[in-house]
Coordinates of C-alpha atoms and ligand atoms in Angstrom, one line a residue:
M53 CA -61.4 -16.1 15.1
K54 CA -61.2 -18.8 12.5
I55 CA -64.1 -20.5 10.6
H56 CA -63.6 -24.1 9.5
V57 CA -65.8 -25.9 7.1
Q58 CA -65.4 -29.6 7.5
R59 CA -67.0 -32.9 6.6
G60 CA -68.5 -34.9 9.4
K61 CA -71.5 -36.0 11.3
I62 CA -72.7 -33.5 13.9
A63 CA -73.8 -36.2 16.4
E64 CA -70.2 -37.6 16.3
Y65 CA -68.4 -34.3 16.6
H66 CA -66.1 -33.6 19.5
T67 CA -66.7 -30.0 20.7
E68 CA -67.5 -27.9 23.8
A69 CA -70.8 -26.9 22.2
L70 CA -73.0 -27.8 19.3
L71 CA -75.2 -25.0 18.1
V72 CA -78.6 -25.8 16.7
A73 CA -81.7 -23.8 15.9
H74 CA -85.4 -24.3 16.4
F75 CA -88.6 -22.6 15.0
E76 CA -91.3 -21.7 17.5
D77 CA -94.0 -23.3 15.6
S78 CA -92.4 -26.7 15.0
A79 CA -93.7 -29.3 17.5
S80 CA -90.5 -31.4 17.6
P81 CA -86.8 -30.8 16.9
E82 CA -86.0 -31.0 13.2
G83 CA -82.9 -31.4 11.0
P84 CA -79.6 -31.3 13.0
A85 CA -81.6 -30.7 16.2
G86 CA -83.7 -33.8 15.5
L87 CA -80.7 -36.0 14.8
L88 CA -79.0 -34.8 18.0
D89 CA -82.2 -35.3 20.0
Q90 CA -82.3 -39.0 19.1
S91 CA -78.6 -39.4 20.0
C92 CA -79.0 -37.7 23.4
G93 CA -82.1 -39.5 24.6
G94 CA -84.6 -36.9 23.8
Q95 CA -83.3 -34.0 25.9
I96 CA -84.3 -31.4 23.3
S97 CA -87.8 -32.9 23.2
D98 CA -87.9 -32.7 26.9
I99 CA -87.3 -29.0 27.2
L100 CA -89.8 -28.4 24.4
A101 CA -92.4 -30.5 26.1
G102 CA -91.7 -29.0 29.5
G103 CA -92.1 -25.5 28.1
D104 CA -88.6 -24.5 29.2
F105 CA -87.8 -23.6 25.6
Q106 CA -90.3 -22.5 23.0
G107 CA -88.0 -21.4 20.2
K108 CA -89.0 -17.7 20.5
L109 CA -86.7 -15.5 18.5
Y110 CA -83.3 -15.2 20.1
Q111 CA -84.3 -17.5 23.0
I112 CA -81.4 -19.7 24.1
S113 CA -81.0 -22.9 26.2
V114 CA -77.9 -24.8 27.1
L115 CA -78.1 -28.6 27.6
Y116 CA -75.4 -30.8 29.1
M117 CA -74.8 -34.1 27.3
R118 CA -73.0 -36.1 30.0
G119 CA -71.4 -38.4 27.5
S120 CA -74.4 -39.4 25.5
I121 CA -72.7 -37.8 22.5
P122 CA -69.1 -36.6 22.1
A123 CA -70.1 -32.9 22.3
K124 CA -70.2 -31.5 25.8
R125 CA -73.2 -29.2 25.4
I126 CA -76.0 -28.5 23.0
V127 CA -76.9 -24.8 22.6
I128 CA -80.3 -24.3 21.1
V129 CA -81.4 -20.9 19.7
G130 CA -84.9 -19.9 18.8
L131 CA -85.7 -18.6 15.3
G132 CA -89.2 -17.4 16.1
K133 CA -92.2 -18.1 13.9
R134 CA -91.5 -19.7 10.5
A135 CA -93.7 -17.2 8.7
D136 CA -91.8 -14.2 10.1
F137 CA -88.4 -15.7 9.4
D138 CA -85.9 -13.9 7.2
L139 CA -82.1 -13.7 6.8
E140 CA -81.9 -10.7 9.1
K141 CA -83.4 -12.8 11.9
L142 CA -81.0 -15.6 11.1
R143 CA -78.1 -13.2 11.4
G144 CA -79.3 -12.0 14.7
A145 CA -80.1 -15.4 16.1
Y146 CA -76.6 -16.8 15.4
A147 CA -75.0 -13.6 16.7
K148 CA -76.9 -13.9 20.0
A149 CA -76.0 -17.6 20.2
G150 CA -72.4 -16.8 19.6
Q151 CA -72.4 -14.2 22.3
Q152 CA -74.0 -16.6 24.7
I153 CA -71.4 -19.2 24.0
R154 CA -68.7 -16.6 24.5
A155 CA -70.3 -15.8 27.9
L156 CA -69.8 -19.4 28.8
N157 CA -66.1 -18.8 28.4
L158 CA -65.8 -21.3 25.6
K159 CA -63.2 -20.9 22.9
E160 CA -64.8 -23.0 20.2
F161 CA -68.1 -24.5 19.0
A162 CA -69.6 -26.3 16.1
L163 CA -72.8 -26.1 14.1
S164 CA -74.4 -27.5 10.9
I165 CA -76.8 -25.9 8.5
D166 CA -80.0 -27.4 7.3
T167 CA -81.1 -25.9 4.0
E168 CA -84.4 -27.8 3.9
I169 CA -85.6 -26.4 7.2
L170 CA -84.4 -22.9 6.7
N171 CA -85.6 -23.1 3.1
K172 CA -83.1 -20.8 1.5
P173 CA -80.1 -21.6 -0.8
L174 CA -77.0 -22.9 1.0
P175 CA -74.7 -20.1 0.0
Q176 CA -77.0 -17.5 1.4
L177 CA -77.5 -19.4 4.6
T178 CA -73.8 -20.0 5.1
E179 CA -73.0 -16.3 4.4
T180 CA -75.7 -15.0 6.7
I181 CA -74.9 -17.2 9.6
I182 CA -71.1 -16.5 9.5
E183 CA -71.6 -12.8 9.0
G184 CA -74.0 -12.7 11.9
M185 CA -71.6 -14.5 14.2
I186 CA -68.5 -12.4 13.3
L187 CA -70.4 -9.1 13.5
G188 CA -72.1 -10.0 16.7
L189 CA -68.9 -11.1 18.5
Y190 CA -67.2 -7.8 17.8
R191 CA -65.8 -5.8 20.7
F192 CA -63.6 -2.7 20.7
M193 CA -61.1 -3.3 23.5
P194 CA -57.7 -1.8 22.7
Y195 CA -58.0 0.8 25.4
K196 CA -59.0 -1.5 28.2
T197 CA -55.9 -2.2 30.4
I198 CA -57.4 -3.7 33.5
D199 CA -58.1 -7.5 33.6
R200 CA -57.2 -7.9 30.0
E201 CA -56.5 -11.6 30.5
K202 CA -60.1 -12.1 31.5
I203 CA -61.3 -11.0 28.1
M204 CA -62.5 -14.2 26.4
D205 CA -62.9 -14.6 22.7
I206 CA -64.2 -17.4 20.5
Q207 CA -61.3 -18.7 18.5
D208 CA -62.7 -21.4 16.3
I209 CA -66.1 -22.0 14.7
H210 CA -66.6 -25.4 13.0
M211 CA -69.2 -25.8 10.3
V212 CA -69.8 -29.5 10.1
E213 CA -71.4 -30.9 6.9
E214 CA -72.2 -34.5 6.1
N215 CA -72.7 -34.1 2.4
G216 CA -69.3 -33.9 0.8
G217 CA -70.8 -32.3 -2.3
H218 CA -71.8 -29.2 -0.3
L219 CA -68.4 -28.5 1.1
K220 CA -66.9 -26.5 -1.8
L221 CA -69.9 -24.2 -2.0
M222 CA -69.9 -23.7 1.7
R223 CA -66.2 -22.9 1.8
E224 CA -66.6 -20.3 -0.9
S225 CA -69.6 -18.7 0.9
A226 CA -67.7 -18.8 4.2
K227 CA -64.8 -17.1 2.7
T228 CA -67.0 -14.4 1.2
A229 CA -68.7 -13.8 4.5
E230 CA -65.4 -13.6 6.3
T231 CA -64.1 -11.1 3.8
V232 CA -67.1 -8.8 4.0
A233 CA -67.3 -9.1 7.8
K234 CA -63.6 -8.3 8.1
A235 CA -64.2 -5.1 6.2
V236 CA -67.1 -4.2 8.4
L237 CA -64.9 -4.7 11.5
F238 CA -62.2 -2.7 10.0
T239 CA -64.7 0.2 9.5
R240 CA -66.1 -0.2 13.1
D241 CA -62.5 0.0 14.5
L242 CA -61.8 3.2 12.6
V243 CA -65.1 4.7 13.8
S244 CA -64.6 3.6 17.4
R245 CA -61.2 5.1 17.7
P246 CA -61.2 8.3 19.7
G247 CA -60.7 11.6 17.9
N248 CA -57.3 12.1 19.5
E249 CA -56.1 9.0 17.7
M250 CA -58.2 9.3 14.6
T251 CA -57.2 12.6 13.0
P252 CA -57.4 13.1 9.3
S253 CA -53.8 11.9 9.1
D254 CA -54.7 8.8 11.0
L255 CA -57.6 8.2 8.7
A256 CA -55.2 8.4 5.8
L257 CA -53.0 5.8 7.5
G258 CA -56.1 3.6 7.6
A259 CA -56.4 4.1 3.9
R260 CA -52.8 3.1 3.5
E261 CA -53.7 -0.2 5.1
V262 CA -56.6 -0.7 2.6
A263 CA -54.2 0.0 -0.3
R264 CA -51.5 -2.3 0.9
R265 CA -51.1 -5.6 -1.0
R266 CA -54.5 -5.3 -2.6
G267 CA -53.8 -3.7 -6.0
V268 CA -55.6 -0.6 -4.7
T269 CA -54.0 2.8 -5.5
L270 CA -53.9 5.4 -2.8
K271 CA -53.6 9.1 -3.5
I272 CA -53.7 11.7 -0.7
L273 CA -54.0 15.4 -1.5
D274 CA -52.5 17.6 1.2
T275 CA -53.6 21.1 2.0
T276 CA -51.1 22.7 -0.4
Q277 CA -52.5 20.6 -3.3
M278 CA -56.1 21.3 -2.3
E279 CA -55.3 25.1 -2.2
K280 CA -53.9 24.9 -5.7
L281 CA -57.0 23.1 -6.9
G282 CA -59.3 25.5 -5.1
M283 CA -61.0 23.2 -2.7
N284 CA -62.0 26.1 -0.5
A285 CA -65.2 24.7 0.9
L286 CA -63.2 21.8 2.4
L287 CA -60.3 24.0 3.4
G288 CA -62.7 26.5 5.0
V289 CA -64.0 23.9 7.4
A290 CA -60.4 22.8 8.2
R291 CA -59.3 26.3 9.1
G292 CA -60.4 26.1 12.8
S293 CA -58.1 23.1 13.5
S294 CA -54.4 22.7 13.6
E295 CA -54.7 19.1 12.2
P296 CA -54.1 19.3 8.5
A297 CA -57.0 18.2 6.3
K298 CA -56.5 15.3 3.9
F299 CA -58.3 14.3 0.7
I300 CA -58.0 10.6 0.4
I301 CA -58.6 8.7 -2.8
L302 CA -58.6 4.9 -3.1
E303 CA -58.9 3.4 -6.6
Y304 CA -59.8 -0.2 -7.3
Y305 CA -60.0 -1.3 -10.9
G306 CA -61.5 -4.8 -11.4
R307 CA -62.2 -4.1 -15.1
R308 CA -60.6 -2.2 -18.0
K309 CA -59.4 1.1 -16.6
S310 CA -61.3 2.9 -19.4
D311 CA -64.7 1.7 -18.0
P312 CA -66.3 4.5 -16.0
P313 CA -66.0 3.8 -12.3
M314 CA -68.6 3.9 -9.6
I315 CA -67.5 6.6 -7.1
L316 CA -68.1 6.3 -3.4
V317 CA -67.7 9.5 -1.4
G318 CA -67.6 9.3 2.4
K319 CA -67.8 12.1 4.9
G320 CA -64.5 12.1 6.9
L321 CA -65.1 14.5 9.8
T322 CA -62.8 13.0 12.4
F323 CA -64.3 15.3 15.0
D324 CA -67.3 17.7 14.6
S325 CA -67.5 20.2 17.5
G326 CA -69.8 22.3 15.4
G327 CA -67.0 24.9 15.0
I328 CA -67.9 28.5 15.9
S329 CA -71.5 27.5 15.8
I330 CA -70.5 25.1 18.6
K331 CA -72.7 22.1 19.6
P332 CA -74.1 21.6 23.1
S333 CA -71.6 19.5 25.1
E334 CA -74.1 16.7 25.7
K335 CA -73.2 13.8 23.5
M336 CA -70.5 15.8 21.7
D337 CA -68.2 12.9 22.3
E338 CA -70.2 10.9 19.7
M339 CA -69.0 13.3 17.1
K340 CA -65.8 11.3 16.8
A341 CA -68.0 9.1 14.7
D342 CA -68.6 11.8 12.1
M343 CA -66.2 10.0 9.8
A344 CA -68.3 6.9 9.6
G345 CA -69.2 7.5 6.0
G346 CA -65.5 7.8 5.1
A347 CA -64.7 4.7 7.1
A348 CA -67.5 2.8 5.3
V349 CA -66.1 3.8 2.0
M350 CA -62.7 2.5 3.0
G351 CA -64.2 -0.8 4.2
T352 CA -66.1 -1.2 1.0
I353 CA -63.0 -0.7 -1.2
M354 CA -61.2 -3.2 1.0
A355 CA -63.9 -5.9 0.5
A356 CA -64.3 -5.2 -3.2
A357 CA -60.6 -5.7 -3.7
D358 CA -60.4 -8.8 -1.5
L359 CA -63.3 -10.3 -3.3
R360 CA -61.7 -9.3 -6.6
L361 CA -65.0 -8.0 -7.9
P362 CA -65.0 -7.2 -11.6
V363 CA -66.0 -3.6 -11.1
N364 CA -64.2 -0.2 -11.1
V365 CA -64.8 1.7 -7.9
V366 CA -63.1 4.8 -6.5
G367 CA -63.4 5.9 -3.0
M368 CA -63.0 9.5 -2.0
I369 CA -62.8 10.7 1.6
P370 CA -62.6 14.4 2.4
A371 CA -61.1 14.4 5.9
T372 CA -60.9 17.2 8.5
E373 CA -61.8 18.3 12.0
N374 CA -64.4 21.0 12.6
L375 CA -63.1 23.1 15.5
P376 CA -63.5 26.7 16.6
G377 CA -59.8 27.7 16.5
G378 CA -58.7 31.3 16.1
R379 CA -58.5 31.1 12.4
A380 CA -61.8 29.2 12.1
Y381 CA -64.3 29.9 9.4
K382 CA -67.3 31.9 10.7
P383 CA -71.0 32.3 10.1
G384 CA -71.4 34.9 7.3
D385 CA -68.2 33.8 5.6
I386 CA -68.5 33.1 1.9
L387 CA -66.5 30.2 0.4
K388 CA -65.7 29.6 -3.2
S389 CA -66.1 25.9 -3.8
L390 CA -64.0 23.8 -6.2
S391 CA -67.0 24.0 -8.6
G392 CA -66.7 27.7 -8.7
Q393 CA -70.1 28.1 -7.0
T394 CA -70.1 30.3 -3.9
I395 CA -71.5 29.3 -0.5
E396 CA -72.6 31.5 2.3
V397 CA -71.9 30.0 5.7
I398 CA -75.0 30.3 7.8
T399 CA -73.7 27.8 10.4
T400 CA -70.3 26.3 10.8
D401 CA -72.0 23.1 12.0
A402 CA -73.3 22.3 8.5
E403 CA -69.8 21.4 7.6
G404 CA -70.4 18.0 6.1
R405 CA -72.1 19.3 3.0
L406 CA -69.2 21.7 2.5
I407 CA -66.5 19.1 2.4
L408 CA -68.7 16.8 0.4
A409 CA -69.4 19.5 -2.2
D410 CA -65.7 19.7 -3.1
A411 CA -65.4 15.9 -3.1
L412 CA -68.4 15.5 -5.4
T413 CA -66.9 18.1 -7.8
Y414 CA -63.6 16.3 -7.7
A415 CA -65.4 13.1 -8.4
L416 CA -66.7 14.5 -11.7
R417 CA -63.1 14.4 -13.1
Y418 CA -63.3 10.7 -13.3
K419 CA -66.4 10.8 -15.6
P420 CA -68.1 8.4 -13.3
A421 CA -70.9 6.0 -14.2
A422 CA -72.5 7.0 -10.9
I423 CA -71.8 8.6 -7.5
I424 CA -73.0 7.4 -4.1
D425 CA -72.1 9.4 -1.0
L426 CA -72.4 8.2 2.5
A427 CA -72.4 10.7 5.3
T428 CA -73.5 11.2 8.9
L429 CA -75.0 14.4 7.6
T430 CA -78.0 15.6 9.6
G431 CA -79.4 15.3 13.0
A432 CA -82.7 15.9 11.2
C433 CA -82.4 12.4 9.7
I434 CA -82.4 10.9 13.1
V435 CA -85.4 13.0 14.1
A436 CA -87.2 11.8 10.9
L437 CA -86.3 8.2 10.7
G438 CA -84.6 7.1 14.0
D439 CA -81.5 4.9 14.0
H440 CA -82.9 1.8 12.2
V441 CA -82.6 3.1 8.7
I442 CA -80.5 5.1 6.2
G443 CA -82.0 8.1 4.6
M444 CA -81.8 7.9 0.8
L445 CA -82.1 10.8 -1.6
G446 CA -80.9 11.0 -5.2
T447 CA -81.4 11.8 -8.8
D448 CA -81.4 8.4 -10.3
D449 CA -84.3 6.0 -9.9
S450 CA -82.5 2.9 -11.3
L451 CA -79.6 3.4 -8.9
K452 CA -82.0 3.9 -6.0
D453 CA -83.7 0.6 -6.9
K454 CA -80.4 -1.2 -6.9
I455 CA -79.6 0.1 -3.5
R456 CA -83.1 -0.8 -2.2
K457 CA -82.5 -4.4 -3.5
A458 CA -79.1 -4.6 -1.8
A459 CA -80.7 -3.2 1.4
D460 CA -83.3 -6.0 1.4
R461 CA -80.6 -8.6 1.1
T462 CA -78.2 -7.1 3.8
G463 CA -80.7 -5.8 6.3
E464 CA -79.0 -2.3 6.0
R465 CA -82.3 -0.7 5.2
V466 CA -82.9 2.5 3.3
W467 CA -85.9 4.9 3.2
E468 CA -86.3 7.5 0.5
L469 CA -87.0 11.1 1.1
P470 CA -87.8 13.5 -1.7
L471 CA -85.6 16.1 -3.5
W472 CA -88.5 18.2 -4.9
E473 CA -88.0 21.6 -6.4
D474 CA -89.9 23.2 -3.5
Y475 CA -87.0 22.6 -1.2
H476 CA -84.4 24.2 -3.5
E477 CA -85.8 27.7 -2.6
L478 CA -84.6 27.1 1.0
I479 CA -80.9 27.1 0.3
K480 CA -80.9 30.2 -1.9
S481 CA -78.6 33.0 -0.6
D482 CA -79.0 36.7 -0.9
V483 CA -75.3 37.2 -1.3
A484 CA -73.9 33.9 -2.7
D485 CA -75.1 31.1 -4.9
F486 CA -76.2 28.9 -2.0
K487 CA -76.2 29.0 1.8
N488 CA -75.1 26.0 3.8
S489 CA -78.3 25.6 5.8
G490 CA -81.9 25.7 4.9
G491 CA -83.1 25.9 8.5
R492 CA -84.7 23.3 10.7
A493 CA -87.6 22.2 8.5
G494 CA -86.7 19.4 6.2
G495 CA -83.1 19.5 7.2
T496 CA -82.2 16.1 5.6
I497 CA -83.8 17.1 2.4
T498 CA -82.2 20.6 2.2
A499 CA -78.8 19.1 2.9
A500 CA -79.2 16.7 0.0
V501 CA -80.5 19.5 -2.2
F502 CA -77.3 21.3 -1.4
L503 CA -75.2 18.3 -2.5
S504 CA -77.2 17.9 -5.7
K505 CA -75.8 21.3 -6.8
F506 CA -72.4 19.7 -7.2
V507 CA -73.0 16.5 -9.2
E508 CA -74.1 17.9 -12.5
N509 CA -75.9 15.2 -14.5
V510 CA -74.1 12.2 -13.1
P511 CA -76.5 9.6 -11.6
W512 CA -76.2 10.2 -7.9
V513 CA -77.5 8.9 -4.6
H514 CA -76.9 10.4 -1.1
L515 CA -77.2 8.1 1.9
D516 CA -77.6 9.9 5.2
I517 CA -76.3 7.4 7.8
A518 CA -76.5 9.8 10.9
G519 CA -78.9 7.4 12.6
P520 CA -77.5 3.9 12.2
A521 CA -73.8 4.8 12.1
W522 CA -73.5 4.9 15.9
L523 CA -75.9 2.9 18.2
A524 CA -76.7 3.8 21.8
K525 CA -78.1 0.3 22.4
D526 CA -77.0 -3.2 21.4
K527 CA -78.7 -4.8 18.4
P528 CA -78.5 -8.6 17.9
Y529 CA -75.5 -8.5 15.6
I530 CA -74.4 -4.9 16.2
P531 CA -73.0 -4.3 19.6
R532 CA -73.6 -0.7 20.7
G533 CA -71.2 1.9 19.3
A534 CA -69.9 1.9 15.8
S535 CA -72.0 -0.2 13.5
G536 CA -69.9 -0.2 10.3
V537 CA -73.2 0.6 8.4
G538 CA -72.9 1.0 4.7
V539 CA -70.2 -1.5 4.0
R540 CA -72.4 -4.5 3.5
L541 CA -74.9 -2.4 1.6
M542 CA -72.3 -1.0 -0.8
V543 CA -70.5 -4.3 -1.2
Q544 CA -73.8 -5.9 -2.1
V545 CA -74.5 -3.2 -4.7
L546 CA -71.1 -3.9 -6.2
R547 CA -71.6 -7.6 -6.1
D548 CA -75.0 -7.3 -7.9
L549 CA -73.3 -5.1 -10.5
A550 CA -70.5 -7.6 -10.9
A551 CA -73.0 -10.5 -11.3
G552 CA -74.7 -8.5 -14.0
K553 CA -78.0 -8.9 -12.2
T554 CA -78.4 -5.3 -12.7
Q555 CA -76.8 -4.5 -16.1
K556 CA -75.7 -0.9 -15.9
M557 CA -75.4 1.5 -13.1
S558 CA -78.3 3.6 -14.4
Q559 CA -80.9 2.8 -17.0
Ligands
BES137 N1 -72.4 15.6 12.0 C1 -73.6 16.3 12.2 C2 -74.9 15.5 12.0 C3 -75.1 14.5 13.1 C4 -75.8 14.8 14.3 C5 -74.7 13.2 12.9 C6 -76.0 13.9 15.2 C7 -75.0 12.2 13.9 C8 -75.6 12.6 15.1 C9 -73.7 17.5 11.1 O1 -72.4 18.0 10.8 C10 -74.5 18.6 11.7 O2 -74.0 19.1 12.7 N2 -75.6 18.9 11.1 C11 -76.4 19.9 11.5 C12 -76.9 20.7 10.3 C13 -77.6 21.9 10.7 C14 -76.8 22.9 11.5 C15 -78.1 22.6 9.4 C16 -77.6 19.3 12.3 O3 -78.1 18.2 11.9 O4 -78.0 19.8 13.3
MN138 MN1 -71.8 19.6 12.1
ZN139 ZN1 -70.8 16.7 11.0

């Protein structure tokens, strides 16, 4: 799909469909919709007056122009009530409209943006609209072989702008949105791929794609190297599988290499059966998405490099399967982590924190300014918060504030849970330093408390994306399945850092 920003008058534009928007509480069509209404003899006013279309959020109507203007159709989408309007709704409305236009089997459409009506800066509006459309039009189709020729995709979207002075800014914003959205789709593709074609080695191939032609350095530690280092927590999890584990490192330096990097760690469990503590078979298929954190980190590095952000950021993805093979690790086993601290395995299904522990310890070698980890870590997070929000826990208030701010902007919302001392008790072991499960109560918190034992004093935030990483139901701009959550959030954190809006990573 291509986005074109071009100068022109919308009422004179030749296209299959012109997309315009309307607020529920405006009595008559305004902005581009108003202009078009005049040119087409009041057809938009008619559907408003007749009550066919009210402008309710995501409501869509299609009008045929029959030659009154060069465009064949007008597609009008509702934005809901003006007072409730925000960028998230705008993203959703344009995604829904794009999907509707695709369902009409059209290959192309046009739109123009009215900053006065939408009352936000032009770059924000342009970015949001394009992002919404690209993300909303995503489908994962490589395995469909029947009737492939019937799969229709939008190929071109034209943004038509009368004011020549706006074009440059719009083009820049469009480019940014396309870059970020591309990284999200890259992440969704990785997460959607089935476990048999997304092994740790396949994930490493994905990282190779990120590194290629971007000035990003790729390092992959294999099992022999990890054994030498002593990454026995990660290797313990990997023992049950015959697929070799990989430790993937992607380095992007947008500043002097001596500036301490931000480190992003992503859980790369390419399939989590639970291991010997095997999961119930219901929905076990969804555990192919247990590498969503790792994939989000890869997407973030891709976008940071493509945007040439002046930041140093290193991605680390511990990647393995968790299977109950004959040599699998077992409940009761004690693992000596890379940090030297020992861990009693209570359940082999709490494997994410084990592989992350070694990754976090490895991250300390970089003397990082901060560490953020993203992981589909606990079912408890879904129980606590559902699938609309990321669970956030961490040791650094200023870093958490930066993430909250980026969450507001991107719609990838976060909600904080505490890391209080009281919970540390729950992961003490009788025989080792820690145990890998604190039981059912407060499962998301005890998982994060466990991770906190491996970050020393580095400002650190843990994002539990178990809920939003994989959706059972469509959302306006996230078709069900892999969401790519975390990429837009992390890219926004990095952009804010780059813009110096938020001076340092902590205090
Ligand atoms: N990958 C799962 C968490 C998960 C569950 C993510 C459902 C997405 C959807 C993780 O490895 C896990 O199994 N966690 C256990 C921990 C428990 C055994 C302490 C859980 O949440 O049940
Ligand atoms: Mn598990
Ligand atoms: Zn898992």
